[in-house]
Coordinates of C-alpha atoms in Angstrom, one line a residue:
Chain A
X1 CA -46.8 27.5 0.4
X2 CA -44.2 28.0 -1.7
X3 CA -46.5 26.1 -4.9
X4 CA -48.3 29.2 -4.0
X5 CA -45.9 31.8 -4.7
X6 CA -44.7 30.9 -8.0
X7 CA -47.0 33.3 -9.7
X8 CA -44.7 36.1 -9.3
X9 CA -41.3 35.5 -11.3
X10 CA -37.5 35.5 -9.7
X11 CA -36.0 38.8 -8.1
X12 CA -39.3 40.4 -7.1
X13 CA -39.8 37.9 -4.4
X14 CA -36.6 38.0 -2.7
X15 CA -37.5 40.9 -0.5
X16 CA -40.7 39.8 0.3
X17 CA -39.9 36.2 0.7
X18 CA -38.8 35.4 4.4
X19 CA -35.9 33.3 4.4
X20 CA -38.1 30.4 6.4
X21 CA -40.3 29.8 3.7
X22 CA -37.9 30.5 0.7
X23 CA -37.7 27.7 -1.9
X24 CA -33.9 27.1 -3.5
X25 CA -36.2 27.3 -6.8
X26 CA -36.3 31.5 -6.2
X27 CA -32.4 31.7 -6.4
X28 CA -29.6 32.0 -4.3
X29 CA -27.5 34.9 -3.4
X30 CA -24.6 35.0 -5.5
X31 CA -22.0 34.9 -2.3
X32 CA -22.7 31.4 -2.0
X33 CA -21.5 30.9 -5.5
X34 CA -22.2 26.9 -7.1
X35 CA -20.3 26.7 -10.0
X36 CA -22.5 25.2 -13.1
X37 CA -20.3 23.4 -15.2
X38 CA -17.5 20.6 -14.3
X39 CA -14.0 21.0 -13.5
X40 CA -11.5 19.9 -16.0
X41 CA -11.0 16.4 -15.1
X42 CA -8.0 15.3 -13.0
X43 CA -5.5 12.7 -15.1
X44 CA -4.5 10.3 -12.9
X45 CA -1.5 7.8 -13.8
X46 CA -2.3 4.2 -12.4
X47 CA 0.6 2.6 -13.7
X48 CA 3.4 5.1 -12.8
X49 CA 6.6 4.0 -10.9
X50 CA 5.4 4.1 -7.4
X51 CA 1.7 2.6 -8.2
X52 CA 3.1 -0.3 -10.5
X53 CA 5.7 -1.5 -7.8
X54 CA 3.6 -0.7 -4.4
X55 CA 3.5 -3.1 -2.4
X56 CA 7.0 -5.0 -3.8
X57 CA 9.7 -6.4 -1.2
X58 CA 6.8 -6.3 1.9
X59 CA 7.2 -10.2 2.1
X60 CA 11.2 -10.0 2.1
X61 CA 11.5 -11.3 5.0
X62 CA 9.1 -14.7 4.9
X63 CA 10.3 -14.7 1.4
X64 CA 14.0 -13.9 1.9
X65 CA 15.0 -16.1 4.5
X66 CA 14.5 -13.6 7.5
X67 CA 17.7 -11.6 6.1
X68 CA 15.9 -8.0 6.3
X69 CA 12.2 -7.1 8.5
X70 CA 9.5 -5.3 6.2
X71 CA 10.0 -2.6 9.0
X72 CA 13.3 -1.9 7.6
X73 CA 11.7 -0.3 4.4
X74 CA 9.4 2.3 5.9
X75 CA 11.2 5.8 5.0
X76 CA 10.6 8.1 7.5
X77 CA 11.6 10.1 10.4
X78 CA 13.9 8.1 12.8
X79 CA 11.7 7.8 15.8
X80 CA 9.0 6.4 13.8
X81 CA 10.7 3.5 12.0
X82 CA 8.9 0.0 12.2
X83 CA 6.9 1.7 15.5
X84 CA 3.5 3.0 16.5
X85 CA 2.6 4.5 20.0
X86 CA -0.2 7.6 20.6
X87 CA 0.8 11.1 20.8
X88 CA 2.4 11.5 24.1
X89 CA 4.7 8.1 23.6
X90 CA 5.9 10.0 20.7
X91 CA 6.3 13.0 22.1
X92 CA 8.9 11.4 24.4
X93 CA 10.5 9.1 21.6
X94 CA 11.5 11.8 20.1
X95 CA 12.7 13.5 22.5
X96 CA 15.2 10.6 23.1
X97 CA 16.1 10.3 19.9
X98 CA 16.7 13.8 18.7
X99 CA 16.0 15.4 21.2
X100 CA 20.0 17.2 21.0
X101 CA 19.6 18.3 17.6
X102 CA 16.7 19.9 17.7
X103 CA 15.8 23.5 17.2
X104 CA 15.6 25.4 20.8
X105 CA 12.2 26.5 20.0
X106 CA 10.9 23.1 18.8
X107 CA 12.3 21.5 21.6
X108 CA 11.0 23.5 24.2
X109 CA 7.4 23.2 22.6
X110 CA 8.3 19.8 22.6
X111 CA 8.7 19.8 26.1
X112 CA 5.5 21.8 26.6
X113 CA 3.6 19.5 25.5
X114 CA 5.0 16.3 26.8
X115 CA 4.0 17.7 30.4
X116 CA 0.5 18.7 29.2
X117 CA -0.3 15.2 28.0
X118 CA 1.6 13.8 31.2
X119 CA -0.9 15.4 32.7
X120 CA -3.8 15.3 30.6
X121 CA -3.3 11.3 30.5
X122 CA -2.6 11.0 34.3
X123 CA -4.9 13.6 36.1
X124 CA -8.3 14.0 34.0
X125 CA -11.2 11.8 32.0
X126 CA -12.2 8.5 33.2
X127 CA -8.4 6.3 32.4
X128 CA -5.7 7.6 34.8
Chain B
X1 CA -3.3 -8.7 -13.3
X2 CA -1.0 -11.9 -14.3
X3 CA 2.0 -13.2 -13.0
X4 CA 4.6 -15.3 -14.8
X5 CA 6.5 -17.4 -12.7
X6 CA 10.0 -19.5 -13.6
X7 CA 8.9 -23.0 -13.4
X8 CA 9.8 -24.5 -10.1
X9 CA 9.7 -21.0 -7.8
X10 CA 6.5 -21.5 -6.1
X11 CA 7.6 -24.7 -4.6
X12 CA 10.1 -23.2 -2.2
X13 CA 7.2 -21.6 0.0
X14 CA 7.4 -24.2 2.5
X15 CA 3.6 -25.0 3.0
X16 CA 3.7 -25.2 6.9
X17 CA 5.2 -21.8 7.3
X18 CA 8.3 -23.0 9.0
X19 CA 11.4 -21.6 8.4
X20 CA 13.7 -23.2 5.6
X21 CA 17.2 -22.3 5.0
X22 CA 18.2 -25.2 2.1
X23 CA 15.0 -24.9 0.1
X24 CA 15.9 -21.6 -1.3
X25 CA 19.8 -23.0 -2.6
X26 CA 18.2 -26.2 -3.6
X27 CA 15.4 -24.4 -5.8
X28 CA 17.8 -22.3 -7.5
X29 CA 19.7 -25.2 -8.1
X30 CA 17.3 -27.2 -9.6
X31 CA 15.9 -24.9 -12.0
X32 CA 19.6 -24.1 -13.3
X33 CA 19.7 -27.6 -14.2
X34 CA 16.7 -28.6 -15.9
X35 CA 17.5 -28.7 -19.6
X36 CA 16.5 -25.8 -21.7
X37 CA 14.9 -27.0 -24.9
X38 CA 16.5 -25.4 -28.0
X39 CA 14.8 -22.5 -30.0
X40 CA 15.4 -23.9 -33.1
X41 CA 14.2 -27.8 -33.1
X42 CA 11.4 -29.3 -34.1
X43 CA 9.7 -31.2 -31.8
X44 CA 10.8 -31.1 -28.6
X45 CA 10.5 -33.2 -25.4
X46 CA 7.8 -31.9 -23.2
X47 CA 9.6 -29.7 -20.0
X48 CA 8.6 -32.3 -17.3
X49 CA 8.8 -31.1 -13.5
X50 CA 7.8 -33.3 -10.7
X51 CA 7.2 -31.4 -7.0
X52 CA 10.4 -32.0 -4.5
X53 CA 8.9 -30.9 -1.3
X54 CA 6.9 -34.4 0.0
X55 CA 3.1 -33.5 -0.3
X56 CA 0.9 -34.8 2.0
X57 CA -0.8 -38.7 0.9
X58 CA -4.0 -37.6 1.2
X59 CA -3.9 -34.7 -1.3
X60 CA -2.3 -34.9 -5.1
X61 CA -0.3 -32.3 -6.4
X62 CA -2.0 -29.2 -8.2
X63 CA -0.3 -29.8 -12.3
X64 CA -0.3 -26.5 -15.2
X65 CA 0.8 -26.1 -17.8
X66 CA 4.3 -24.5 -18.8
X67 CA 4.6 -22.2 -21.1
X68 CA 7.9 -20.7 -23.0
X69 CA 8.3 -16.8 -24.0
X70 CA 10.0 -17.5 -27.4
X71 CA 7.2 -18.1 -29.9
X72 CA 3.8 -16.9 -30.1
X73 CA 2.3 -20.3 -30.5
X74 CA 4.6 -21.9 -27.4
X75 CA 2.2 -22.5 -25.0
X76 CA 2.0 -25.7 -23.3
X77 CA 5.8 -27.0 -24.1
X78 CA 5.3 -28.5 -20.6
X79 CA 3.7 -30.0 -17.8
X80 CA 4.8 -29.0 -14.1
X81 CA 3.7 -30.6 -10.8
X82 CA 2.9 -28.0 -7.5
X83 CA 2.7 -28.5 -4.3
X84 CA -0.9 -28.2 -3.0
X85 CA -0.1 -26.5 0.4
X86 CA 0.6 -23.6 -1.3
X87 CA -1.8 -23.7 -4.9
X88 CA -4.3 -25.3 -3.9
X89 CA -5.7 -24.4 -0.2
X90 CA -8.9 -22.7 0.6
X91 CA -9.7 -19.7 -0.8
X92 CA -10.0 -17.2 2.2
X93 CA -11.0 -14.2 1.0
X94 CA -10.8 -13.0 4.7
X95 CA -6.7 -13.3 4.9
X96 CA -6.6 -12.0 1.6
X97 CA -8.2 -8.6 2.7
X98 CA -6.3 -8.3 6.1
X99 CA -3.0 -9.0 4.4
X100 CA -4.1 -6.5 1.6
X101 CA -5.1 -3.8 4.2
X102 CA -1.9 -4.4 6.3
X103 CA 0.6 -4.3 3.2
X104 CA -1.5 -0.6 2.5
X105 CA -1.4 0.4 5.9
X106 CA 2.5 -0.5 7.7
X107 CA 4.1 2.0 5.7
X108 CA 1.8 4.6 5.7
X109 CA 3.3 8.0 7.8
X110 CA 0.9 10.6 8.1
X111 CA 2.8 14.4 8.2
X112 CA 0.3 16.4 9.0
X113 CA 0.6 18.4 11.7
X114 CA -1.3 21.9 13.4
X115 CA -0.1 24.3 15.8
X116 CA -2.0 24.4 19.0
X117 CA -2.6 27.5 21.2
X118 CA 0.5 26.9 23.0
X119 CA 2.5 26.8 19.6
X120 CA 0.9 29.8 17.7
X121 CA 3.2 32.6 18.1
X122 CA 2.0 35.0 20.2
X123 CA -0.9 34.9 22.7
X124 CA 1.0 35.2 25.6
X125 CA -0.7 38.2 27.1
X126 CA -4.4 38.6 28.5
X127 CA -6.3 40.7 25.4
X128 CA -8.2 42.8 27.4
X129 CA -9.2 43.1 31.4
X130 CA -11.4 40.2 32.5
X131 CA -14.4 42.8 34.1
X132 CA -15.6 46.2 33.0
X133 CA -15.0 46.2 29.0
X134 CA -18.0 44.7 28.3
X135 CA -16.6 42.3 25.7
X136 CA -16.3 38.6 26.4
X137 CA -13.9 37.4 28.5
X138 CA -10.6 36.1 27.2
X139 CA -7.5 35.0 28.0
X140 CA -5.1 34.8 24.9
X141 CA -5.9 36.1 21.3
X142 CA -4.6 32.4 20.3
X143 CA -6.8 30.0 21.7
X144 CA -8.9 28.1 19.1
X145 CA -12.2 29.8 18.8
X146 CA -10.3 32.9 17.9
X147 CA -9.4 33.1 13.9
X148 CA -6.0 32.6 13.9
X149 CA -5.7 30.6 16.6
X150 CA -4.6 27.4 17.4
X151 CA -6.3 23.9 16.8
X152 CA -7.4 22.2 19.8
X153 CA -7.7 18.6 18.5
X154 CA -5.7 18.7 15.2
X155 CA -3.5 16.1 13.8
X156 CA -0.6 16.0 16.0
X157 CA 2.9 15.5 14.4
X158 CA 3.7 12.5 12.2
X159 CA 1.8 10.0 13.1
X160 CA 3.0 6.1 12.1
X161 CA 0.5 3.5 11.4
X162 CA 2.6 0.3 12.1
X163 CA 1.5 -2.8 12.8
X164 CA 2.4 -6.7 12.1
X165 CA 0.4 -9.2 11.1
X166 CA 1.5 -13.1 12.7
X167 CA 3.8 -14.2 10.0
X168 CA 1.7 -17.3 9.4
X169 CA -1.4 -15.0 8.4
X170 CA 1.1 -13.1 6.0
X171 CA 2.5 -16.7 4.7
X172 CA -1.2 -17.9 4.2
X173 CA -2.1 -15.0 2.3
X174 CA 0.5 -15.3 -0.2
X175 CA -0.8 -19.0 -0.4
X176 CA -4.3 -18.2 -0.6
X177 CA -3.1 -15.4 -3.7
X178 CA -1.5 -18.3 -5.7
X179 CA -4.3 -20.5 -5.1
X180 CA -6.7 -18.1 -6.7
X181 CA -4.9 -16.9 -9.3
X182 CA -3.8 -19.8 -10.6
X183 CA -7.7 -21.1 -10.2
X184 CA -8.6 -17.9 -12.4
X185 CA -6.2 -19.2 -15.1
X186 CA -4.5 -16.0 -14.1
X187 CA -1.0 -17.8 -13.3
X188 CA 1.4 -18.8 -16.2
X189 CA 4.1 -20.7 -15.8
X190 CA 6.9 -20.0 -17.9
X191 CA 10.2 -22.4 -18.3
X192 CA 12.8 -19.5 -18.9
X193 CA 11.7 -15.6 -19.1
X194 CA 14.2 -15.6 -22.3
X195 CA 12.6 -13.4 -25.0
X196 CA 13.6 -13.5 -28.7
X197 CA 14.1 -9.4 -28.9
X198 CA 14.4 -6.5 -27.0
X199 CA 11.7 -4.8 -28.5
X200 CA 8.4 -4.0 -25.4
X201 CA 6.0 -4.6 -28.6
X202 CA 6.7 -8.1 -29.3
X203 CA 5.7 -8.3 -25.4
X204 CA 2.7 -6.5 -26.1
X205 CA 1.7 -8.5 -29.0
X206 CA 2.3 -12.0 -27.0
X207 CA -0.3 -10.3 -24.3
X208 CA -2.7 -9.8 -26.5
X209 CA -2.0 -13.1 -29.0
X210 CA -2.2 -15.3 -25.6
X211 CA -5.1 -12.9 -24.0
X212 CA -3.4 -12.1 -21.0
X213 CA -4.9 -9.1 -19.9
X214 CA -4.2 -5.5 -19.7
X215 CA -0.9 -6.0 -17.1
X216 CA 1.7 -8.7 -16.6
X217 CA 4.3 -9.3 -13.5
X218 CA 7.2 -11.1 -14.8
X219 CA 8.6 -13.4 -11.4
X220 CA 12.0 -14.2 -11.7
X221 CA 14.1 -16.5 -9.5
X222 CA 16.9 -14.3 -8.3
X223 CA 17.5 -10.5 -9.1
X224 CA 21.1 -11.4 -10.3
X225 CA 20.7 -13.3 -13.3
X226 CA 17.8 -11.7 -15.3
X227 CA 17.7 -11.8 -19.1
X228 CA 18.8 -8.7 -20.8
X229 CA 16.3 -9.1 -23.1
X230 CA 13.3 -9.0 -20.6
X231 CA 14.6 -6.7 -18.6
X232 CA 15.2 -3.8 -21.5
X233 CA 11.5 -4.7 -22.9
X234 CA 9.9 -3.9 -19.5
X235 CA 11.4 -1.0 -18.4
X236 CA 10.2 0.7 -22.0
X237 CA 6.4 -0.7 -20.7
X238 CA 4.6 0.8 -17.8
X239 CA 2.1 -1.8 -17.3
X240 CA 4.5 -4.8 -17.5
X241 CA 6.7 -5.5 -14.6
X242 CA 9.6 -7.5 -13.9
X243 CA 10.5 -8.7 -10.4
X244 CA 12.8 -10.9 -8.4
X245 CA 10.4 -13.7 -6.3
X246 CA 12.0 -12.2 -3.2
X247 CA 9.4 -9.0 -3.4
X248 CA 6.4 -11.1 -4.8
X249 CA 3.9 -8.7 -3.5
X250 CA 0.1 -9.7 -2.7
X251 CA -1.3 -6.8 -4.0
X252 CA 0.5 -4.5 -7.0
X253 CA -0.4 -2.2 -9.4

């Protein structure tokens, strides 16, 4: 079908073409733009500070006598520390945990959403 | 990748993964005394080092070479002795990758977070009537398949991604690293990390003279007592390292 059509150059079939039988060969409006020639290419550092010592001080403690836990060095926010839960279990950790300094606002979404996943979790799907 | 080590440091991981309080004092101890051979003699008596940890009768210790960091041509000024529990046990690629994925994975803290409807500001009030309009029927202007509404199931929050691995897989990975890198001739041994100069290009040069590779991890005993030397020539050099054994990673770089 469209082997058929290529008699007839470019523009003059893009009114007559239905969009069912158009070939990518008869040109694409120009809102769906494809850029032609590649990006300037991204220099990436392998061997800066954080790349060349990754990983350094994770065996502390089998290495170090059991002085300091590989938990210890995670940086983060407090209630996440050397722990994993899913989303409602921190929702409530961090409640307890900072809970009092929070912002009112962020506190009271907090809240919001510490009863909809109470109840989300409890009430509905297949594991209650 | 390679990794120099201070003769006698490997030996101190105990090879059945039990804990040991005295092996670290008596290691340090031990390589303090060994004699240091002089810089400027002739020929000098070959650095002997037997292992101190009892090995096992039915297995023989693993033996390499040591090497020194003074001269270009000093390579094999010695012959040490290590324990095969810990250079010479089966190669288990398997370990290696779970250890490998965990040390990637324990400290990773996602950040991202999205607002949901409940969060968006605004949305509180019913957009239009529910019957008579003639438009759909909604309920807020900030539920998600409005633009500009919230995400129903976005990332939520920081999200941590924790988790331990038994500390005898961990220990056996480390092992199963030293066994194949020192089978890859990619372990040197090195009697003292003294260096002649300060100067990173005389490191460079001995990299290339004793085809090391493109990076080197310089091991050292204890963080306390490094040489000057080395430590000023790799901190000019981003690809060569210099650590105490305490953070001997599995995977770096």
């Amino acid at each position: 079908m469209a082997g058929s059509l290529s008699w007839v150059a470019g523009r003059r079939l893009w009114g007559l073409v239905p969009l069912a039988c158009r070939s990518f060969f008869l040109g694409v409006p120009r809102l769906f733009h494809v850029r032609v020639t590649l990006p300037p290419p991204k220099v990436i550092d392998r061997w800066n500070q954080k790349r060349a010592m990754f990983g350094v001080y994770d065996n502390i403690g089998i290495l170090g006598n059991f002085e300091k836990h590989p938990k210890e060095l995670i940086k983060g926010p407090v209630w996440l520390r050397g722990w994993k839960g899913n989303e409602l279990q921190r929702c409530i950790r961090k409640k307890r945990m900072v809970g009092n300094r929070m912002f009112i606002d962020d506190l009271h979404n907090l809240n919001k959403r510490i009863s909809f996943l109470y109840k989300r979790f409890n009430r509905h799907g297949k594991h209650r | 990748m390679q990794q120099l080590v201070r003769a006698g440091a490997r030996a101190w991981l105990r090879p059945r993964g039990c804990r040991g309080l005295s092996a670290l004092t008596e290691e340090a101890v031990q390589s303090a005394e060994k004699p240091e051979p002089l810089a400027n003699a002739g020929p000098q008596a070959p650095v002997l080092r037997r292992c101190e940890l009892p090995v096992p009768l039915h297995r023989r210790p693993v033996q390499a070479w040591v090497e020194s960091l003074r001269g270009y041509e000093q390579e094999r000024v010695g012959l040490t002795e290590l324990h095969p529990d810990v250079f010479s046990t089966a190669p288990r690629l398997d370990i290696l990758h779970q250890v490998a994925i965990w040390q990637k994975n324990f400290k990773r803290i996602s950040y991202a977070k999205t607002k949901t409807r409940a969060e968006v500001r605004g949305g509180g009030r019913k957009p239009w009537q529910q019957k008579g309009s003639g438009r759909a029927r909604h309920g807020s202007i900030r539920s998600p398949i409005w633009r500009g509404g919230g995400v129903a199931h976005g990332p939520r929050g920081p999200t941590s991604y924790y988790y331990m691995l038994p500390m005898k897989v961990r220990v056996q990975g480390l092992k199963v690293a030293l066994t194949v890198k020192l089978a890859q001739d990619d372990l040197h041994i090195v009697d003292s990390l003294e260096l002649p100069t300060t100067d990173p290009q005389y490191l460079m040069e001995l990299a290339r003279y004793r085809r090391w590779g493109d990076s080197v991890l310089f091991v050292d005993l204890e963080h306390e007592d490094m040489p000057q030397n080395v430590v000023a020539a790799t901190s000019g050099l981003k690809t060569f390292n210099l650590i105490p054994a305490i953070g001997l990673p599995l995977h770096s770089g």
